[in-house]
Amino acid sequence: MSFKAQEAKAIGRLTLPILATQLAQVGMGTIDTLMSGYVSTQDLAAVAIGSAVWTPIWLFLAGILVALSPAVARLSGEHQTEARERLLGSGLSLGLISGCVFGAITAAIALAIPTFVDDQHTAYVASRYLLAIALAMPVSGIFLALRFYAEALGDATHVTRIMIAGLILNVPVNTVLIYGWFGLPELGGIGCGIGSGLVVLFMSLALYMNTRKHRGGPDFRLLRSLRRSRVGEINALAKVGLPIGVAIFFEVSLFTVIALFLTDLGPVVVAGHQVALNVSSVTFMLPLSLGMALTVRVGYHLGRGDNRAAATTSWLGVGLNLALALFNATLILSGAGFIAGLYSPDPEVVAIGTALLMYAALFQISDAIQIATAGSLRGYEDTFAVMVITFFAYWVIGFGSGWYLAYEHSSPMGAAGFWIGLIAGLSFAAAALLWRLRIISRLHIHREKETPCAQS
């Protein structure tokens, strides 16, 4: 079997459990939203507001801790077990510190909600829901550190099983707290926040025990691991991870802002836009998971000193993601009307959703390429350039051209203008990141030629 075939198989083995983990994570937020809707419309609105706040914050936190993946993968490739286990302590410390910071930010926003939400019940539920999520942020930081450590060592299936167990557990825990079973008070939408926090605690404890059994050894202890962390390693991880978190925040916040601007065009346009956005969010999970797998594989090859293998893996990943994008785009184009009809019986919403799904299909291609190249560059720990390119692509080109086409063009295009802007921005990002990957991968290969003792 050729190296490319072997590597494609390795990428696939890592991608599938990461994908399942990502879908389970999204599912927990979906469960909160669905269950709160059966309490009251106000509780549904409150949980929706809370989710809109904590989701980008949580993704920012996750982005920072993704830095652990390439660093651990490199040490694994170098067979530096002791250094790798010590780095886990530094990652846990970074997760705990970052979790506390983001938890404080979430709590501050929660306390401010009553000042900009008019309905008192909605404001109260949203505020308390967010406060419960805020309390769970430090634990989330620990969970994410343990998760990315496991995935970097090829143990992603362990994380997936725990995430699925947490997803299943979320339903009965939410039910008990929402409706006040077993003598507990009825908490409504607030119970969703507390329930999610308890499930995160359960998953963190389960992954901690799993780490002790499979990766940390029987002597692994959380407090001992935290004490072994080093300030220099924490700073190095933060230096790599912070740009990743910022880049993810740029992308998530862009879609939020576009949705807010489209409210001026009426609920039918917003609903049609939401159809296309939701479909894109679902299809996004597969190339995103493959990009995360690339980060691990590229880091592993670099740790082995095989820079040519790292470059081959990077470009192979771009090709695989492009193939996935073409497949997704074909499905969307061929079934746009049917897909839009699943979301709404309103013919106007279906018509707008169908039209926007055509743009969403094109969106897949440049998005998949930029995700794969960004994932590979993170494996090289080249994250600052990704952040700069992402900001310029999304906010200057994407939002700027989208705003012009939507509102300022001689024939304003509305929501379609923003989608064209997104395609333009992502196409720029894909081209710029491909150029950056070419430079970085060649630079590492050149260094390998200058180092005769490099491992093959």
GROMACS .gro file of N, CA and C in nm, residues 202-329:
model
  384
  202PHE      N    1  -1.992   1.552   3.426
  202PHE     CA    2  -1.989   1.407   3.410
  202PHE      C    3  -1.889   1.367   3.302
  203MET      N    4  -1.893   1.434   3.187
  203MET     CA    5  -1.804   1.400   3.076
  203MET      C    6  -1.658   1.425   3.114
  204SER      N    7  -1.633   1.531   3.189
  204SER     CA    8  -1.497   1.563   3.230
  204SER      C    9  -1.443   1.455   3.324
  205LEU      N   10  -1.526   1.412   3.419
  205LEU     CA   11  -1.484   1.305   3.512
  205LEU      C   12  -1.461   1.175   3.436
  206ALA      N   13  -1.551   1.145   3.341
  206ALA     CA   14  -1.537   1.021   3.263
  206ALA      C   15  -1.411   1.024   3.178
  207LEU      N   16  -1.382   1.138   3.115
  207LEU     CA   17  -1.263   1.147   3.032
  207LEU      C   18  -1.136   1.148   3.118
  208TYR      N   19  -1.145   1.204   3.237
  208TYR     CA   20  -1.032   1.200   3.331
  208TYR      C   21  -0.999   1.055   3.368
  209MET      N   22  -1.101   0.977   3.401
  209MET     CA   23  -1.079   0.836   3.436
  209MET      C   24  -1.027   0.760   3.314
  210ASN      N   25  -1.078   0.793   3.197
  210ASN     CA   26  -1.033   0.728   3.074
  210ASN      C   27  -0.886   0.761   3.047
  211THR      N   28  -0.847   0.886   3.076
  211THR     CA   29  -0.708   0.927   3.057
  211THR      C   30  -0.616   0.850   3.152
  212ARG      N   31  -0.660   0.834   3.276
  212ARG     CA   32  -0.581   0.757   3.373
  212ARG      C   33  -0.560   0.614   3.326
  213LYS      N   34  -0.664   0.557   3.269
  213LYS     CA   35  -0.657   0.416   3.230
  213LYS      C   36  -0.577   0.394   3.103
  214HIS      N   37  -0.591   0.486   3.005
  214HIS     CA   38  -0.535   0.460   2.872
  214HIS      C   39  -0.415   0.548   2.834
  215ARG      N   40  -0.400   0.665   2.894
  215ARG     CA   41  -0.295   0.756   2.848
  215ARG      C   42  -0.206   0.814   2.958
  216GLY      N   43  -0.260   0.832   3.077
  216GLY     CA   44  -0.181   0.896   3.182
  216GLY      C   45  -0.119   0.799   3.280
  217GLY      N   46  -0.167   0.675   3.283
  217GLY     CA   47  -0.115   0.576   3.376
  217GLY      C   48  -0.185   0.587   3.512
  218PRO      N   49  -0.174   0.484   3.595
  218PRO     CA   50  -0.242   0.483   3.725
  218PRO      C   51  -0.196   0.593   3.819
  219ASP      N   52  -0.076   0.648   3.797
  219ASP     CA   53  -0.025   0.755   3.882
  219ASP      C   54  -0.073   0.893   3.839
  220PHE      N   55  -0.150   0.899   3.729
  220PHE     CA   56  -0.197   1.028   3.680
  220PHE      C   57  -0.303   1.084   3.775
  221ARG      N   58  -0.280   1.205   3.824
  221ARG     CA   59  -0.374   1.276   3.910
  221ARG      C   60  -0.388   1.418   3.858
  222LEU      N   61  -0.509   1.470   3.863
  222LEU     CA   62  -0.534   1.603   3.808
  222LEU      C   63  -0.449   1.709   3.877
  223LEU      N   64  -0.453   1.712   4.010
  223LEU     CA   65  -0.378   1.815   4.083
  223LEU      C   66  -0.228   1.799   4.063
  224ARG      N   67  -0.182   1.675   4.061
  224ARG     CA   68  -0.039   1.651   4.039
  224ARG      C   69   0.001   1.697   3.899
  225SER      N   70  -0.086   1.669   3.802
  225SER     CA   71  -0.058   1.711   3.665
  225SER      C   72  -0.055   1.863   3.654
  226LEU      N   73  -0.148   1.930   3.723
  226LEU     CA   74  -0.150   2.076   3.721
  226LEU      C   75  -0.023   2.133   3.783
  227ARG      N   76   0.026   2.070   3.889
  227ARG     CA   77   0.149   2.118   3.955
  227ARG      C   78   0.272   2.099   3.866
  228ARG      N   79   0.266   2.001   3.775
  228ARG     CA   80   0.380   1.976   3.687
  228ARG      C   81   0.386   2.073   3.569
  229SER      N   82   0.279   2.149   3.552
  229SER     CA   83   0.276   2.242   3.437
  229SER      C   84   0.382   2.349   3.452
  230ARG      N   85   0.425   2.401   3.340
  230ARG     CA   86   0.530   2.503   3.337
  230ARG      C   87   0.479   2.630   3.271
  231VAL      N   88   0.516   2.741   3.328
  231VAL     CA   89   0.469   2.870   3.277
  231VAL      C   90   0.510   2.888   3.131
  232GLY      N   91   0.633   2.848   3.099
  232GLY     CA   92   0.681   2.862   2.961
  232GLY      C   93   0.598   2.782   2.863
  233GLU      N   94   0.561   2.659   2.903
  233GLU     CA   95   0.478   2.575   2.815
  233GLU      C   96   0.337   2.631   2.801
  234ILE      N   97   0.283   2.682   2.912
  234ILE     CA   98   0.149   2.743   2.907
  234ILE      C   99   0.150   2.861   2.811
  235ASN      N  100   0.251   2.946   2.822
  235ASN     CA  101   0.261   3.062   2.733
  235ASN      C  102   0.278   3.020   2.587
  236ALA      N  103   0.358   2.914   2.564
  236ALA     CA  104   0.380   2.867   2.427
  236ALA      C  105   0.250   2.814   2.367
  237LEU      N  106   0.173   2.739   2.446
  237LEU     CA  107   0.044   2.688   2.399
  237LEU      C  108  -0.053   2.803   2.371
  238ALA      N  109  -0.054   2.901   2.461
  238ALA     CA  110  -0.143   3.016   2.444
  238ALA      C  111  -0.105   3.096   2.320
  239LYS      N  112   0.026   3.106   2.293
  239LYS     CA  113   0.073   3.180   2.177
  239LYS      C  114   0.024   3.118   2.047
  240VAL      N  115   0.019   2.983   2.045
  240VAL     CA  116  -0.031   2.912   1.926
  240VAL      C  117  -0.184   2.911   1.925
  241GLY      N  118  -0.245   2.889   2.042
  241GLY     CA  119  -0.389   2.869   2.050
  241GLY      C  120  -0.472   2.995   2.040
  242LEU      N  121  -0.422   3.106   2.093
  242LEU     CA  122  -0.502   3.229   2.092
  242LEU      C  123  -0.540   3.274   1.951
  243PRO      N  124  -0.446   3.274   1.854
  243PRO     CA  125  -0.486   3.309   1.717
  243PRO      C  126  -0.590   3.214   1.658
  244ILE      N  127  -0.584   3.084   1.697
  244ILE     CA  128  -0.685   2.989   1.649
  244ILE      C  129  -0.822   3.028   1.703
  245GLY      N  130  -0.827   3.056   1.833
  245GLY     CA  131  -0.953   3.097   1.894
  245GLY      C  132  -1.009   3.224   1.834
  246VAL      N  133  -0.920   3.320   1.808
  246VAL     CA  134  -0.964   3.447   1.748
  246VAL      C  135  -1.017   3.423   1.607
  247ALA      N  136  -0.948   3.339   1.529
  247ALA     CA  137  -0.992   3.310   1.392
  247ALA      C  138  -1.130   3.245   1.391
  248ILE      N  139  -1.153   3.150   1.482
  248ILE     CA  140  -1.284   3.085   1.493
  248ILE      C  141  -1.390   3.188   1.532
  249PHE      N  142  -1.355   3.277   1.625
  249PHE     CA  143  -1.449   3.379   1.669
  249PHE      C  144  -1.484   3.474   1.554
  250PHE      N  145  -1.386   3.507   1.470
  250PHE     CA  146  -1.412   3.592   1.354
  250PHE      C  147  -1.520   3.529   1.265
  251GLU      N  148  -1.507   3.399   1.241
  251GLU     CA  149  -1.600   3.331   1.151
  251GLU      C  150  -1.739   3.324   1.213
  252VAL      N  151  -1.748   3.279   1.340
  252VAL     CA  152  -1.878   3.263   1.405
  252VAL      C  153  -1.949   3.398   1.418
  253SER      N  154  -1.875   3.500   1.459
  253SER     CA  155  -1.935   3.632   1.479
  253SER      C  156  -1.984   3.692   1.347
  254LEU      N  157  -1.915   3.660   1.237
  254LEU     CA  158  -1.957   3.712   1.107
  254LEU      C  159  -2.098   3.664   1.072
  255PHE      N  160  -2.123   3.536   1.089
  255PHE     CA  161  -2.255   3.481   1.057
  255PHE      C  162  -2.362   3.539   1.150
  256THR      N  163  -2.326   3.564   1.276
  256THR     CA  164  -2.421   3.624   1.370
  256THR      C  165  -2.457   3.765   1.326
  257VAL      N  166  -2.357   3.843   1.288
  257VAL     CA  167  -2.379   3.982   1.246
  257VAL      C  168  -2.463   3.988   1.119
  258ILE      N  169  -2.434   3.900   1.023
  258ILE     CA  170  -2.511   3.897   0.898
  258ILE      C  171  -2.658   3.867   0.928
  259ALA      N  172  -2.683   3.771   1.017
  259ALA     CA  173  -2.821   3.737   1.053
  259ALA      C  174  -2.893   3.857   1.114
  260LEU      N  175  -2.820   3.935   1.195
  260LEU     CA  176  -2.881   4.054   1.258
  260LEU      C  177  -2.916   4.159   1.153
  261PHE      N  178  -2.826   4.181   1.057
  261PHE     CA  179  -2.852   4.281   0.953
  261PHE      C  180  -2.969   4.241   0.863
  262LEU      N  181  -2.986   4.112   0.842
  262LEU     CA  182  -3.092   4.067   0.754
  262LEU      C  183  -3.231   4.082   0.815
  263THR      N  184  -3.239   4.106   0.946
  263THR     CA  185  -3.370   4.122   1.010
  263THR      C  186  -3.447   4.239   0.950
  264ASP      N  187  -3.375   4.339   0.896
  264ASP     CA  188  -3.443   4.454   0.833
  264ASP      C  189  -3.519   4.415   0.707
  265LEU      N  190  -3.483   4.301   0.647
  265LEU     CA  191  -3.547   4.260   0.522
  265LEU      C  192  -3.671   4.175   0.544
  266GLY      N  193  -3.704   4.150   0.671
  266GLY     CA  194  -3.827   4.079   0.701
  266GLY      C  195  -3.806   3.934   0.740
  267PRO      N  196  -3.904   3.874   0.810
  267PRO     CA  197  -3.891   3.738   0.861
  267PRO      C  198  -3.880   3.631   0.753
  268VAL      N  199  -3.939   3.653   0.637
  268VAL     CA  200  -3.933   3.552   0.530
  268VAL      C  201  -3.789   3.539   0.479
  269VAL      N  202  -3.723   3.653   0.460
  269VAL     CA  203  -3.584   3.652   0.414
  269VAL      C  204  -3.493   3.589   0.520
  270VAL      N  205  -3.516   3.626   0.646
  270VAL     CA  206  -3.437   3.570   0.756
  270VAL      C  207  -3.454   3.418   0.762
  271ALA      N  208  -3.578   3.373   0.747
  271ALA     CA  209  -3.605   3.229   0.751
  271ALA      C  210  -3.537   3.156   0.635
  272GLY      N  211  -3.545   3.214   0.514
  272GLY     CA  212  -3.479   3.155   0.398
  272GLY      C  213  -3.328   3.149   0.416
  273HIS      N  214  -3.272   3.257   0.470
  273HIS     CA  215  -3.128   3.260   0.500
  273HIS      C  216  -3.092   3.154   0.602
  274GLN      N  217  -3.178   3.136   0.703
  274GLN     CA  218  -3.150   3.038   0.807
  274GLN      C  219  -3.149   2.896   0.752
  275VAL      N  220  -3.232   2.871   0.653
  275VAL     CA  221  -3.233   2.739   0.588
  275VAL      C  222  -3.096   2.709   0.527
  276ALA      N  223  -3.047   2.802   0.446
  276ALA     CA  224  -2.917   2.783   0.380
  276ALA      C  225  -2.804   2.776   0.481
  277LEU      N  226  -2.813   2.859   0.587
  277LEU     CA  227  -2.708   2.861   0.688
  277LEU      C  228  -2.705   2.731   0.767
  278ASN      N  229  -2.823   2.680   0.803
  278ASN     CA  230  -2.829   2.557   0.880
  278ASN      C  231  -2.775   2.439   0.800
  279VAL      N  232  -2.810   2.431   0.672
  279VAL     CA  233  -2.759   2.324   0.586
  279VAL      C  234  -2.606   2.333   0.577
  280SER      N  235  -2.555   2.454   0.561
  280SER     CA  236  -2.410   2.474   0.553
  280SER      C  237  -2.342   2.437   0.684
  281SER      N  238  -2.408   2.465   0.796
  281SER     CA  239  -2.351   2.433   0.928
  281SER      C  240  -2.339   2.282   0.946
  282VAL      N  241  -2.437   2.207   0.896
  282VAL     CA  242  -2.432   2.060   0.906
  282VAL      C  243  -2.323   2.003   0.817
  283THR      N  244  -2.321   2.046   0.690
  283THR     CA  245  -2.220   1.993   0.597
  283THR      C  246  -2.079   2.038   0.636
  284PHE      N  247  -2.068   2.150   0.709
  284PHE     CA  248  -1.940   2.204   0.753
  284PHE      C  249  -1.868   2.108   0.848
  285MET      N  250  -1.944   2.027   0.921
  285MET     CA  251  -1.885   1.942   1.025
  285MET      C  252  -1.785   1.840   0.971
  286LEU      N  253  -1.813   1.786   0.852
  286LEU     CA  254  -1.723   1.684   0.797
  286LEU      C  255  -1.588   1.742   0.756
  287PRO      N  256  -1.583   1.848   0.673
  287PRO     CA  257  -1.451   1.905   0.642
  287PRO      C  258  -1.381   1.963   0.765
  288LEU      N  259  -1.458   2.015   0.862
  288LEU     CA  260  -1.396   2.065   0.985
  288LEU      C  261  -1.327   1.953   1.060
  289SER      N  262  -1.393   1.839   1.070
  289SER     CA  263  -1.335   1.725   1.142
  289SER      C  264  -1.211   1.674   1.070
  290LEU      N  265  -1.214   1.671   0.937
  290LEU     CA  266  -1.097   1.629   0.861
  290LEU      C  267  -0.982   1.728   0.881
  291GLY      N  268  -1.015   1.857   0.888
  291GLY     CA  269  -0.913   1.958   0.915
  291GLY      C  270  -0.847   1.938   1.050
  292MET      N  271  -0.926   1.900   1.152
  292MET     CA  272  -0.871   1.874   1.285
  292MET      C  273  -0.782   1.749   1.283
  293ALA      N  274  -0.822   1.649   1.203
  293ALA     CA  275  -0.739   1.530   1.189
  293ALA      C  276  -0.606   1.564   1.122
  294LEU      N  277  -0.609   1.654   1.024
  294LEU     CA  278  -0.486   1.697   0.958
  294LEU      C  279  -0.389   1.763   1.055
  295THR      N  280  -0.442   1.843   1.147
  295THR     CA  281  -0.357   1.907   1.247
  295THR      C  282  -0.276   1.803   1.324
  296VAL      N  283  -0.342   1.694   1.362
  296VAL     CA  284  -0.276   1.586   1.438
  296VAL      C  285  -0.174   1.513   1.351
  297ARG      N  286  -0.214   1.475   1.229
  297ARG     CA  287  -0.125   1.397   1.144
  297ARG      C  288  -0.002   1.476   1.100
  298VAL      N  289  -0.021   1.602   1.065
  298VAL     CA  290   0.093   1.686   1.025
  298VAL      C  291   0.187   1.704   1.144
  299GLY      N  292   0.131   1.731   1.262
  299GLY     CA  293   0.215   1.746   1.381
  299GLY      C  294   0.292   1.619   1.412
  300TYR      N  295   0.229   1.504   1.394
  300TYR     CA  296   0.295   1.376   1.420
  300TYR      C  297   0.414   1.355   1.326
  301HIS      N  298   0.396   1.380   1.198
  301HIS     CA  299   0.505   1.362   1.101
  301HIS      C  300   0.620   1.460   1.128
  302LEU      N  301   0.586   1.581   1.166
  302LEU     CA  302   0.691   1.679   1.199
  302LEU      C  303   0.770   1.632   1.321
  303GLY      N  304   0.700   1.573   1.418
  303GLY     CA  305   0.769   1.521   1.536
  303GLY      C  306   0.866   1.409   1.501
  304ARG      N  307   0.830   1.330   1.400
  304ARG     CA  308   0.918   1.222   1.353
  304ARG      C  309   1.033   1.276   1.269
  305GLY      N  310   1.028   1.404   1.237
  305GLY     CA  311   1.132   1.463   1.153
  305GLY      C  312   1.112   1.437   1.006
  306ASP      N  313   0.992   1.387   0.970
  306ASP     CA  314   0.964   1.356   0.829
  306ASP      C  315   0.881   1.471   0.770
  307ASN      N  316   0.950   1.576   0.730
  307ASN     CA  317   0.881   1.695   0.680
  307ASN      C  318   0.816   1.672   0.544
  308ARG      N  319   0.872   1.581   0.466
  308ARG     CA  320   0.810   1.549   0.337
  308ARG      C  321   0.675   1.479   0.358
  309ALA      N  322   0.671   1.390   0.457
  309ALA     CA  323   0.544   1.323   0.488
  309ALA      C  324   0.441   1.424   0.536
  310ALA      N  325   0.486   1.522   0.616
  310ALA     CA  326   0.394   1.626   0.664
  310ALA      C  327   0.336   1.705   0.547
  311ALA      N  328   0.422   1.738   0.450
  311ALA     CA  329   0.375   1.813   0.333
  311ALA      C  330   0.280   1.729   0.248
  312THR      N  331   0.314   1.602   0.228
  312THR     CA  332   0.228   1.513   0.150
  312THR      C  333   0.092   1.499   0.215
  313THR      N  334   0.091   1.482   0.348
  313THR     CA  335  -0.034   1.471   0.422
  313THR      C  336  -0.118   1.597   0.408
  314SER      N  337  -0.052   1.713   0.414
  314SER     CA  338  -0.124   1.841   0.401
  314SER      C  339  -0.198   1.849   0.269
  315TRP      N  340  -0.127   1.823   0.160
  315TRP     CA  341  -0.188   1.836   0.027
  315TRP      C  342  -0.289   1.725   0.000
  316LEU      N  343  -0.263   1.606   0.057
  316LEU     CA  344  -0.360   1.498   0.046
  316LEU      C  345  -0.491   1.539   0.115
  317GLY      N  346  -0.478   1.602   0.232
  317GLY     CA  347  -0.596   1.647   0.305
  317GLY      C  348  -0.676   1.751   0.230
  318VAL      N  349  -0.605   1.841   0.161
  318VAL     CA  350  -0.674   1.941   0.080
  318VAL      C  351  -0.755   1.872  -0.030
  319GLY      N  352  -0.694   1.772  -0.094
  319GLY     CA  353  -0.763   1.699  -0.200
  319GLY      C  354  -0.884   1.622  -0.149
  320LEU      N  355  -0.869   1.558  -0.032
  320LEU     CA  356  -0.981   1.484   0.027
  320LEU      C  357  -1.096   1.577   0.063
  321ASN      N  358  -1.062   1.692   0.122
  321ASN     CA  359  -1.167   1.787   0.159
  321ASN      C  360  -1.238   1.845   0.036
  322LEU      N  361  -1.160   1.866  -0.070
  322LEU     CA  362  -1.219   1.916  -0.195
  322LEU      C  363  -1.317   1.813  -0.252
  323ALA      N  364  -1.280   1.685  -0.246
  323ALA     CA  365  -1.368   1.579  -0.294
  323ALA      C  366  -1.498   1.575  -0.212
  324LEU      N  367  -1.484   1.590  -0.080
  324LEU     CA  368  -1.602   1.593   0.007
  324LEU      C  369  -1.691   1.713  -0.027
  325ALA      N  370  -1.628   1.827  -0.053
  325ALA     CA  371  -1.703   1.949  -0.085
  325ALA      C  372  -1.781   1.933  -0.214
  326LEU      N  373  -1.718   1.873  -0.314
  326LEU     CA  374  -1.787   1.852  -0.442
  326LEU      C  375  -1.906   1.757  -0.425
  327PHE      N  376  -1.888   1.658  -0.339
  327PHE     CA  377  -1.998   1.565  -0.311
  327PHE      C  378  -2.113   1.638  -0.241
  328ASN      N  379  -2.080   1.718  -0.138
  328ASN     CA  380  -2.182   1.795  -0.066
  328ASN      C  381  -2.252   1.895  -0.159
  329ALA      N  382  -2.173   1.962  -0.241
  329ALA     CA  383  -2.230   2.062  -0.333
  329ALA      C  384  -2.327   1.997  -0.432
   0.00000   0.00000   0.00000
